[in-house]
Amino acid sequence: MPKRTLGYRGFGLTLEVPENIGRVIRRVRRERATPTENLVVAPPPAFEVDTRDRQRRYWSEFVANASRDADAQTSETDADVVSSHPWYHTIDLLDGSVTPGRFDHRRLVPHYGLPADLRGKTALDVGSGDGFWAFELERLGAEVTSLDVETFADVDLPRALHAIFVERPVNLSFRRGFEMAHRRRGSRIKLINEPIYDLDPDEVGTFDFVHAGDILLHLRDPALALQRLRTVTAGECLIADCFDPALDALGVGPGLTRYRGGWDDVTWWTPALSTLVQMVIDAGFADVEVVTTYSLADRGSAHGPWRAVLRARP
Ligand SMILES: C[S@@+](CC[C@H](N)C(=O)[O-])C[C@H]1O[C@@H](n2cnc3c(N)ncnc32)[C@H](O)[C@@H]1O
């Protein structure tokens, strides 16, 4: 510890002084200061507010088209679904045909950290979309449950956007692609249609393996969702989600996230990877490790957003 000598009228005293003494003294002074001494009034930094006009126009148009599509869904065949569903996943229908997905995850599978064998195990896939990962878990031998919302009404939309959907309810089924692929593949996956927030071990039990892919970014409350995932995980949970490496590059540690507000592609947040890991730990998981990071572009794009796969245990 550094030493300081104090002198007074011929007397001297040498003291060991902690290195952060300056900070301690400043804090004591601050605590003693009167409100006017420690008040700083300054002009706010410059910023722009997004009035969301572009997104409002986009969604109003979307709702108009979707109502028409919903009417057409009532009497469709499997072939209609293959050709007209906005497929997110590229799924092998096991009859020589493959769905025209926006993403093809097949080459990602060896890097993704799925267990090699899930025979005799229970697995839960949360936010399955068209079902690519749920069908993978079934292929590995698990007894699989898939949870997803049923319609737009159950999605975490920003309030003003939700109002557009309330005015013109859209009955497009989120399970349309999954149900068709399920039938065509002869799958035995059990479907639960409810929001992730409703996951309750007293109702669904706990699972040996839980997968939640690309869902946290779509949630207003990802921290609550992670807590719900923790309550139903008995063995291992694999969480894949988007992150922004530019935030990690700032080097300030966990905590940074971009707020997006749910308007574009119902995306609410893009956290730093360190924040994502911290959120998983804060939800009560232990042994959190990053299995891989990857960027998968959708059809027609050169680059996709960065995503990370995290493995976590209770
Ligand atoms: C981008 S897709 C991800 C599909 C798949 N899990 C994957 O990793 O490729 C997001 C999925 O999350 C679902 N989802 C969105 N909000 C949800 C909520 N509150 N509860 C449950 N599922 C939700 C959507 O319906 C959609 O199927």
PDB file of C-alpha atoms in Angstrom, residues 57-312:
ATOM      1  CA  ARG A  57     -47.682   1.356 -43.554  1.00  0.00           C
ATOM      2  CA  TYR A  58     -45.983  -2.029 -44.002  1.00  0.00           C
ATOM      3  CA  TRP A  59     -48.153  -3.729 -41.359  1.00  0.00           C
ATOM      4  CA  SER A  60     -51.408  -2.171 -42.576  1.00  0.00           C
ATOM      5  CA  GLU A  61     -50.685  -3.609 -46.004  1.00  0.00           C
ATOM      6  CA  PHE A  62     -49.669  -6.920 -44.466  1.00  0.00           C
ATOM      7  CA  VAL A  63     -52.955  -7.168 -42.556  1.00  0.00           C
ATOM      8  CA  ALA A  64     -54.964  -6.459 -45.716  1.00  0.00           C
ATOM      9  CA  ASN A  65     -53.169  -9.210 -47.671  1.00  0.00           C
ATOM     10  CA  ALA A  66     -53.205 -11.645 -44.763  1.00  0.00           C
ATOM     11  CA  SER A  67     -57.003 -11.462 -44.377  1.00  0.00           C
ATOM     12  CA  ARG A  68     -57.290 -12.533 -48.012  1.00  0.00           C
ATOM     13  CA  ASP A  69     -54.760 -15.366 -47.487  1.00  0.00           C
ATOM     14  CA  ALA A  70     -56.640 -16.564 -44.387  1.00  0.00           C
ATOM     15  CA  ASP A  71     -59.857 -16.942 -46.434  1.00  0.00           C
ATOM     16  CA  ALA A  72     -57.956 -19.024 -48.992  1.00  0.00           C
ATOM     17  CA  GLN A  73     -56.594 -21.351 -46.274  1.00  0.00           C
ATOM     18  CA  THR A  74     -59.959 -22.870 -45.452  1.00  0.00           C
ATOM     19  CA  SER A  75     -60.061 -25.351 -48.341  1.00  0.00           C
ATOM     20  CA  GLU A  76     -56.419 -25.957 -49.200  1.00  0.00           C
ATOM     21  CA  THR A  77     -54.600 -29.154 -50.064  1.00  0.00           C
ATOM     22  CA  ASP A  78     -51.076 -30.133 -48.924  1.00  0.00           C
ATOM     23  CA  ALA A  79     -49.796 -29.062 -52.341  1.00  0.00           C
ATOM     24  CA  ASP A  80     -51.373 -25.618 -51.779  1.00  0.00           C
ATOM     25  CA  VAL A  81     -49.552 -25.370 -48.453  1.00  0.00           C
ATOM     26  CA  VAL A  82     -46.189 -26.340 -49.970  1.00  0.00           C
ATOM     27  CA  SER A  83     -46.531 -23.738 -52.694  1.00  0.00           C
ATOM     28  CA  SER A  84     -48.188 -20.875 -50.810  1.00  0.00           C
ATOM     29  CA  HIS A  85     -46.984 -21.080 -47.183  1.00  0.00           C
ATOM     30  CA  PRO A  86     -44.237 -18.544 -46.370  1.00  0.00           C
ATOM     31  CA  TRP A  87     -41.873 -21.343 -45.339  1.00  0.00           C
ATOM     32  CA  TYR A  88     -39.241 -20.326 -42.818  1.00  0.00           C
ATOM     33  CA  HIS A  89     -37.622 -23.773 -42.729  1.00  0.00           C
ATOM     34  CA  THR A  90     -36.377 -26.087 -45.445  1.00  0.00           C
ATOM     35  CA  ILE A  91     -37.925 -29.391 -44.375  1.00  0.00           C
ATOM     36  CA  ASP A  92     -37.518 -32.780 -45.933  1.00  0.00           C
ATOM     37  CA  LEU A  93     -41.036 -34.183 -46.337  1.00  0.00           C
ATOM     38  CA  LEU A  94     -39.536 -37.687 -46.647  1.00  0.00           C
ATOM     39  CA  ASP A  95     -41.204 -38.275 -50.027  1.00  0.00           C
ATOM     40  CA  GLY A  96     -38.451 -36.773 -52.161  1.00  0.00           C
ATOM     41  CA  SER A  97     -39.742 -33.206 -51.744  1.00  0.00           C
ATOM     42  CA  VAL A  98     -38.382 -30.380 -49.645  1.00  0.00           C
ATOM     43  CA  THR A  99     -40.196 -27.216 -48.523  1.00  0.00           C
ATOM     44  CA  PRO A 100     -38.932 -23.973 -50.112  1.00  0.00           C
ATOM     45  CA  GLY A 101     -37.686 -22.438 -46.843  1.00  0.00           C
ATOM     46  CA  ARG A 102     -36.337 -18.951 -46.366  1.00  0.00           C
ATOM     47  CA  PHE A 103     -33.504 -20.613 -44.433  1.00  0.00           C
ATOM     48  CA  ASP A 104     -31.786 -23.925 -44.985  1.00  0.00           C
ATOM     49  CA  HIS A 105     -30.414 -25.102 -41.620  1.00  0.00           C
ATOM     50  CA  ARG A 106     -29.305 -28.521 -42.824  1.00  0.00           C
ATOM     51  CA  ARG A 107     -25.616 -27.617 -43.137  1.00  0.00           C
ATOM     52  CA  LEU A 108     -25.701 -26.013 -39.693  1.00  0.00           C
ATOM     53  CA  VAL A 109     -26.768 -29.201 -37.882  1.00  0.00           C
ATOM     54  CA  PRO A 110     -23.222 -30.643 -37.318  1.00  0.00           C
ATOM     55  CA  HIS A 111     -22.097 -27.363 -35.683  1.00  0.00           C
ATOM     56  CA  TYR A 112     -25.189 -26.753 -33.567  1.00  0.00           C
ATOM     57  CA  GLY A 113     -24.412 -28.853 -30.494  1.00  0.00           C
ATOM     58  CA  LEU A 114     -27.417 -31.178 -30.528  1.00  0.00           C
ATOM     59  CA  PRO A 115     -26.835 -34.387 -28.541  1.00  0.00           C
ATOM     60  CA  ALA A 116     -25.811 -37.311 -30.767  1.00  0.00           C
ATOM     61  CA  ASP A 117     -28.561 -39.562 -29.454  1.00  0.00           C
ATOM     62  CA  LEU A 118     -31.832 -38.727 -27.733  1.00  0.00           C
ATOM     63  CA  ARG A 119     -33.367 -42.178 -27.657  1.00  0.00           C
ATOM     64  CA  GLY A 120     -35.423 -42.681 -24.503  1.00  0.00           C
ATOM     65  CA  LYS A 121     -35.291 -38.940 -23.714  1.00  0.00           C
ATOM     66  CA  THR A 122     -37.984 -36.275 -23.647  1.00  0.00           C
ATOM     67  CA  ALA A 123     -37.396 -33.056 -25.587  1.00  0.00           C
ATOM     68  CA  LEU A 124     -39.199 -29.732 -25.814  1.00  0.00           C
ATOM     69  CA  ASP A 125     -38.805 -27.421 -28.803  1.00  0.00           C
ATOM     70  CA  VAL A 126     -39.992 -23.894 -28.042  1.00  0.00           C
ATOM     71  CA  GLY A 127     -41.052 -21.552 -30.845  1.00  0.00           C
ATOM     72  CA  SER A 128     -40.810 -24.323 -33.440  1.00  0.00           C
ATOM     73  CA  GLY A 129     -41.916 -22.340 -36.482  1.00  0.00           C
ATOM     74  CA  ASP A 130     -42.313 -24.798 -39.350  1.00  0.00           C
ATOM     75  CA  GLY A 131     -40.589 -27.415 -37.211  1.00  0.00           C
ATOM     76  CA  PHE A 132     -37.114 -28.070 -38.625  1.00  0.00           C
ATOM     77  CA  TRP A 133     -35.466 -28.437 -35.178  1.00  0.00           C
ATOM     78  CA  ALA A 134     -38.398 -30.333 -33.648  1.00  0.00           C
ATOM     79  CA  PHE A 135     -38.171 -32.866 -36.481  1.00  0.00           C
ATOM     80  CA  GLU A 136     -34.381 -33.094 -35.923  1.00  0.00           C
ATOM     81  CA  LEU A 137     -34.958 -33.922 -32.240  1.00  0.00           C
ATOM     82  CA  GLU A 138     -37.459 -36.565 -33.270  1.00  0.00           C
ATOM     83  CA  ARG A 139     -34.949 -37.965 -35.776  1.00  0.00           C
ATOM     84  CA  LEU A 140     -32.450 -38.310 -32.909  1.00  0.00           C
ATOM     85  CA  GLY A 141     -34.964 -40.502 -31.095  1.00  0.00           C
ATOM     86  CA  ALA A 142     -36.555 -38.127 -28.571  1.00  0.00           C
ATOM     87  CA  GLU A 143     -40.187 -38.063 -27.561  1.00  0.00           C
ATOM     88  CA  VAL A 144     -40.783 -34.469 -28.664  1.00  0.00           C
ATOM     89  CA  THR A 145     -43.203 -31.743 -27.604  1.00  0.00           C
ATOM     90  CA  SER A 146     -43.391 -28.585 -29.686  1.00  0.00           C
ATOM     91  CA  LEU A 147     -44.650 -25.293 -28.318  1.00  0.00           C
ATOM     92  CA  ASP A 148     -45.547 -22.256 -30.407  1.00  0.00           C
ATOM     93  CA  VAL A 149     -48.174 -19.565 -30.547  1.00  0.00           C
ATOM     94  CA  GLU A 150     -51.194 -20.191 -32.734  1.00  0.00           C
ATOM     95  CA  THR A 151     -51.913 -16.783 -34.267  1.00  0.00           C
ATOM     96  CA  PHE A 152     -50.668 -13.200 -34.432  1.00  0.00           C
ATOM     97  CA  ALA A 153     -52.865 -12.320 -31.460  1.00  0.00           C
ATOM     98  CA  ASP A 154     -50.482 -14.290 -29.203  1.00  0.00           C
ATOM     99  CA  VAL A 155     -47.272 -12.668 -30.441  1.00  0.00           C
ATOM    100  CA  ASP A 156     -45.572  -9.866 -28.483  1.00  0.00           C
ATOM    101  CA  LEU A 157     -46.449  -6.962 -30.774  1.00  0.00           C
ATOM    102  CA  PRO A 158     -45.823  -3.314 -29.920  1.00  0.00           C
ATOM    103  CA  ARG A 159     -49.008  -1.744 -28.590  1.00  0.00           C
ATOM    104  CA  ALA A 160     -49.776   0.376 -31.661  1.00  0.00           C
ATOM    105  CA  LEU A 161     -49.213  -2.604 -33.941  1.00  0.00           C
ATOM    106  CA  HIS A 162     -51.365  -4.816 -31.766  1.00  0.00           C
ATOM    107  CA  ALA A 163     -54.131  -2.219 -32.244  1.00  0.00           C
ATOM    108  CA  ILE A 164     -53.901  -2.692 -36.045  1.00  0.00           C
ATOM    109  CA  PHE A 165     -54.405  -6.419 -35.530  1.00  0.00           C
ATOM    110  CA  VAL A 166     -57.298  -5.877 -33.143  1.00  0.00           C
ATOM    111  CA  GLU A 167     -59.070  -3.699 -35.722  1.00  0.00           C
ATOM    112  CA  ARG A 168     -58.587  -6.310 -38.441  1.00  0.00           C
ATOM    113  CA  PRO A 169     -57.998  -9.708 -36.803  1.00  0.00           C
ATOM    114  CA  VAL A 170     -55.864 -12.039 -38.913  1.00  0.00           C
ATOM    115  CA  ASN A 171     -56.634 -15.700 -38.639  1.00  0.00           C
ATOM    116  CA  LEU A 172     -53.483 -16.950 -40.305  1.00  0.00           C
ATOM    117  CA  SER A 173     -52.354 -20.067 -38.448  1.00  0.00           C
ATOM    118  CA  PHE A 174     -48.747 -20.077 -37.272  1.00  0.00           C
ATOM    119  CA  ARG A 175     -48.973 -23.867 -37.167  1.00  0.00           C
ATOM    120  CA  ARG A 176     -50.014 -24.311 -40.797  1.00  0.00           C
ATOM    121  CA  GLY A 177     -46.600 -25.373 -42.182  1.00  0.00           C
ATOM    122  CA  PHE A 178     -45.709 -27.442 -39.140  1.00  0.00           C
ATOM    123  CA  GLU A 179     -49.000 -29.352 -39.172  1.00  0.00           C
ATOM    124  CA  MET A 180     -48.657 -30.199 -42.847  1.00  0.00           C
ATOM    125  CA  ALA A 181     -45.012 -31.351 -42.500  1.00  0.00           C
ATOM    126  CA  HIS A 182     -45.998 -33.272 -39.349  1.00  0.00           C
ATOM    127  CA  ARG A 183     -48.668 -35.143 -41.293  1.00  0.00           C
ATOM    128  CA  ARG A 184     -46.474 -35.798 -44.318  1.00  0.00           C
ATOM    129  CA  ARG A 185     -43.541 -37.057 -42.201  1.00  0.00           C
ATOM    130  CA  GLY A 186     -45.771 -39.300 -40.083  1.00  0.00           C
ATOM    131  CA  SER A 187     -44.457 -37.456 -37.036  1.00  0.00           C
ATOM    132  CA  ARG A 188     -45.557 -38.224 -33.471  1.00  0.00           C
ATOM    133  CA  ILE A 189     -44.551 -34.829 -32.066  1.00  0.00           C
ATOM    134  CA  LYS A 190     -47.060 -33.456 -29.550  1.00  0.00           C
ATOM    135  CA  LEU A 191     -48.151 -29.874 -30.235  1.00  0.00           C
ATOM    136  CA  ILE A 192     -48.874 -27.286 -27.550  1.00  0.00           C
ATOM    137  CA  ASN A 193     -50.212 -23.956 -28.779  1.00  0.00           C
ATOM    138  CA  GLU A 194     -49.471 -21.328 -26.160  1.00  0.00           C
ATOM    139  CA  PRO A 195     -46.976 -18.524 -25.508  1.00  0.00           C
ATOM    140  CA  ILE A 196     -43.628 -19.350 -23.948  1.00  0.00           C
ATOM    141  CA  TYR A 197     -44.607 -17.317 -20.863  1.00  0.00           C
ATOM    142  CA  ASP A 198     -47.255 -19.940 -20.029  1.00  0.00           C
ATOM    143  CA  LEU A 199     -44.728 -22.795 -19.782  1.00  0.00           C
ATOM    144  CA  ASP A 200     -45.420 -24.421 -16.450  1.00  0.00           C
ATOM    145  CA  PRO A 201     -43.744 -27.621 -15.212  1.00  0.00           C
ATOM    146  CA  ASP A 202     -46.932 -28.514 -13.298  1.00  0.00           C
ATOM    147  CA  GLU A 203     -48.745 -28.686 -16.632  1.00  0.00           C
ATOM    148  CA  VAL A 204     -46.159 -29.951 -19.124  1.00  0.00           C
ATOM    149  CA  GLY A 205     -43.607 -31.598 -16.821  1.00  0.00           C
ATOM    150  CA  THR A 206     -39.857 -31.191 -17.221  1.00  0.00           C
ATOM    151  CA  PHE A 207     -37.724 -32.318 -20.155  1.00  0.00           C
ATOM    152  CA  ASP A 208     -34.348 -33.974 -20.585  1.00  0.00           C
ATOM    153  CA  PHE A 209     -33.571 -31.640 -23.447  1.00  0.00           C
ATOM    154  CA  VAL A 210     -35.013 -28.211 -24.255  1.00  0.00           C
ATOM    155  CA  HIS A 211     -34.358 -26.194 -27.403  1.00  0.00           C
ATOM    156  CA  ALA A 212     -35.342 -22.553 -27.895  1.00  0.00           C
ATOM    157  CA  GLY A 213     -34.149 -21.253 -31.243  1.00  0.00           C
ATOM    158  CA  ASP A 214     -34.476 -17.659 -32.415  1.00  0.00           C
ATOM    159  CA  ILE A 215     -37.313 -16.729 -30.118  1.00  0.00           C
ATOM    160  CA  LEU A 216     -35.849 -14.380 -27.482  1.00  0.00           C
ATOM    161  CA  LEU A 217     -35.408 -11.601 -30.047  1.00  0.00           C
ATOM    162  CA  HIS A 218     -39.183 -11.723 -30.694  1.00  0.00           C
ATOM    163  CA  LEU A 219     -40.166 -11.325 -27.047  1.00  0.00           C
ATOM    164  CA  ARG A 220     -40.953  -8.203 -25.078  1.00  0.00           C
ATOM    165  CA  ASP A 221     -39.761  -9.992 -21.938  1.00  0.00           C
ATOM    166  CA  PRO A 222     -36.906 -12.357 -22.799  1.00  0.00           C
ATOM    167  CA  ALA A 223     -35.752 -12.495 -19.163  1.00  0.00           C
ATOM    168  CA  LEU A 224     -39.123 -13.903 -18.059  1.00  0.00           C
ATOM    169  CA  ALA A 225     -39.101 -16.355 -20.976  1.00  0.00           C
ATOM    170  CA  LEU A 226     -35.659 -17.630 -19.927  1.00  0.00           C
ATOM    171  CA  GLN A 227     -36.939 -18.169 -16.403  1.00  0.00           C
ATOM    172  CA  ARG A 228     -39.821 -20.213 -17.814  1.00  0.00           C
ATOM    173  CA  LEU A 229     -37.361 -22.286 -19.882  1.00  0.00           C
ATOM    174  CA  ARG A 230     -35.313 -22.910 -16.738  1.00  0.00           C
ATOM    175  CA  THR A 231     -38.357 -24.290 -14.889  1.00  0.00           C
ATOM    176  CA  VAL A 232     -38.980 -26.996 -17.506  1.00  0.00           C
ATOM    177  CA  THR A 233     -35.333 -27.978 -18.092  1.00  0.00           C
ATOM    178  CA  ALA A 234     -34.298 -31.100 -16.213  1.00  0.00           C
ATOM    179  CA  GLY A 235     -31.183 -31.896 -18.244  1.00  0.00           C
ATOM    180  CA  GLU A 236     -29.848 -29.494 -20.823  1.00  0.00           C
ATOM    181  CA  CYS A 237     -31.143 -26.433 -22.633  1.00  0.00           C
ATOM    182  CA  LEU A 238     -29.849 -25.245 -26.005  1.00  0.00           C
ATOM    183  CA  ILE A 239     -30.617 -21.603 -26.679  1.00  0.00           C
ATOM    184  CA  ALA A 240     -29.875 -20.091 -30.080  1.00  0.00           C
ATOM    185  CA  ASP A 241     -30.403 -16.387 -30.679  1.00  0.00           C
ATOM    186  CA  CYS A 242     -29.178 -13.283 -32.458  1.00  0.00           C
ATOM    187  CA  PHE A 243     -26.455 -11.064 -31.032  1.00  0.00           C
ATOM    188  CA  ASP A 244     -24.588  -7.970 -32.157  1.00  0.00           C
ATOM    189  CA  PRO A 245     -20.783  -8.434 -32.168  1.00  0.00           C
ATOM    190  CA  ALA A 246     -20.325  -4.648 -32.494  1.00  0.00           C
ATOM    191  CA  LEU A 247     -21.641  -4.288 -28.929  1.00  0.00           C
ATOM    192  CA  ASP A 248     -19.157  -6.869 -27.634  1.00  0.00           C
ATOM    193  CA  ALA A 249     -16.368  -5.050 -29.478  1.00  0.00           C
ATOM    194  CA  LEU A 250     -16.955  -2.007 -27.249  1.00  0.00           C
ATOM    195  CA  GLY A 251     -15.393  -4.110 -24.480  1.00  0.00           C
ATOM    196  CA  VAL A 252     -17.513  -2.776 -21.619  1.00  0.00           C
ATOM    197  CA  GLY A 253     -18.699  -6.193 -20.429  1.00  0.00           C
ATOM    198  CA  PRO A 254     -22.210  -7.618 -20.269  1.00  0.00           C
ATOM    199  CA  GLY A 255     -25.243  -5.333 -20.261  1.00  0.00           C
ATOM    200  CA  LEU A 256     -25.426  -3.771 -23.693  1.00  0.00           C
ATOM    201  CA  THR A 257     -28.350  -4.500 -25.977  1.00  0.00           C
ATOM    202  CA  ARG A 258     -29.981  -2.758 -28.919  1.00  0.00           C
ATOM    203  CA  TYR A 259     -33.645  -1.972 -28.365  1.00  0.00           C
ATOM    204  CA  ARG A 260     -35.631  -2.386 -31.608  1.00  0.00           C
ATOM    205  CA  GLY A 261     -39.174  -2.154 -30.321  1.00  0.00           C
ATOM    206  CA  GLY A 262     -40.787  -5.137 -32.074  1.00  0.00           C
ATOM    207  CA  TRP A 263     -41.762  -3.367 -35.289  1.00  0.00           C
ATOM    208  CA  ASP A 264     -39.452  -4.913 -37.876  1.00  0.00           C
ATOM    209  CA  ASP A 265     -39.941  -8.659 -38.120  1.00  0.00           C
ATOM    210  CA  VAL A 266     -41.258  -8.484 -34.523  1.00  0.00           C
ATOM    211  CA  THR A 267     -37.676  -8.021 -33.333  1.00  0.00           C
ATOM    212  CA  TRP A 268     -37.410  -6.386 -29.913  1.00  0.00           C
ATOM    213  CA  TRP A 269     -33.760  -6.738 -28.953  1.00  0.00           C
ATOM    214  CA  THR A 270     -30.305  -7.531 -30.255  1.00  0.00           C
ATOM    215  CA  PRO A 271     -28.015  -8.016 -27.270  1.00  0.00           C
ATOM    216  CA  ALA A 272     -24.251  -8.320 -27.076  1.00  0.00           C
ATOM    217  CA  LEU A 273     -23.245 -11.966 -26.792  1.00  0.00           C
ATOM    218  CA  SER A 274     -21.954 -11.253 -23.273  1.00  0.00           C
ATOM    219  CA  THR A 275     -25.415  -9.874 -22.369  1.00  0.00           C
ATOM    220  CA  LEU A 276     -27.148 -12.943 -23.785  1.00  0.00           C
ATOM    221  CA  VAL A 277     -24.915 -15.232 -21.707  1.00  0.00           C
ATOM    222  CA  GLN A 278     -25.509 -13.073 -18.608  1.00  0.00           C
ATOM    223  CA  MET A 279     -29.287 -13.221 -19.119  1.00  0.00           C
ATOM    224  CA  VAL A 280     -29.172 -17.022 -19.268  1.00  0.00           C
ATOM    225  CA  ILE A 281     -27.138 -17.135 -16.041  1.00  0.00           C
ATOM    226  CA  ASP A 282     -29.471 -14.621 -14.367  1.00  0.00           C
ATOM    227  CA  ALA A 283     -32.445 -16.851 -15.240  1.00  0.00           C
ATOM    228  CA  GLY A 284     -30.994 -19.503 -12.963  1.00  0.00           C
ATOM    229  CA  PHE A 285     -29.019 -21.648 -15.386  1.00  0.00           C
ATOM    230  CA  ALA A 286     -25.493 -22.826 -14.541  1.00  0.00           C
ATOM    231  CA  ASP A 287     -22.647 -24.144 -16.725  1.00  0.00           C
ATOM    232  CA  VAL A 288     -23.491 -21.776 -19.566  1.00  0.00           C
ATOM    233  CA  GLU A 289     -21.180 -22.245 -22.540  1.00  0.00           C
ATOM    234  CA  VAL A 290     -21.131 -20.869 -26.067  1.00  0.00           C
ATOM    235  CA  VAL A 291     -21.262 -23.838 -28.433  1.00  0.00           C
ATOM    236  CA  THR A 292     -20.841 -21.849 -31.626  1.00  0.00           C
ATOM    237  CA  THR A 293     -21.563 -18.557 -33.341  1.00  0.00           C
ATOM    238  CA  TYR A 294     -22.743 -18.452 -36.922  1.00  0.00           C
ATOM    239  CA  SER A 295     -24.242 -16.267 -39.597  1.00  0.00           C
ATOM    240  CA  LEU A 296     -26.777 -17.929 -41.868  1.00  0.00           C
ATOM    241  CA  ALA A 297     -28.097 -15.856 -44.760  1.00  0.00           C
ATOM    242  CA  ASP A 298     -31.619 -16.340 -46.009  1.00  0.00           C
ATOM    243  CA  ARG A 299     -32.283 -17.192 -49.635  1.00  0.00           C
ATOM    244  CA  GLY A 300     -31.220 -14.292 -51.807  1.00  0.00           C
ATOM    245  CA  SER A 301     -29.046 -12.557 -49.167  1.00  0.00           C
ATOM    246  CA  ALA A 302     -25.279 -12.595 -48.904  1.00  0.00           C
ATOM    247  CA  HIS A 303     -25.095 -12.267 -45.112  1.00  0.00           C
ATOM    248  CA  GLY A 304     -27.325 -13.048 -42.161  1.00  0.00           C
ATOM    249  CA  PRO A 305     -27.305 -11.653 -38.634  1.00  0.00           C
ATOM    250  CA  TRP A 306     -24.918 -13.226 -36.126  1.00  0.00           C
ATOM    251  CA  ARG A 307     -26.387 -15.885 -33.939  1.00  0.00           C
ATOM    252  CA  ALA A 308     -24.984 -17.834 -31.013  1.00  0.00           C
ATOM    253  CA  VAL A 309     -25.869 -21.250 -29.667  1.00  0.00           C
ATOM    254  CA  LEU A 310     -25.587 -21.520 -25.871  1.00  0.00           C
ATOM    255  CA  ARG A 311     -25.708 -24.710 -23.847  1.00  0.00           C
ATOM    256  CA  ALA A 312     -26.995 -24.336 -20.305  1.00  0.00           C
TER     257      ALA A 312
END
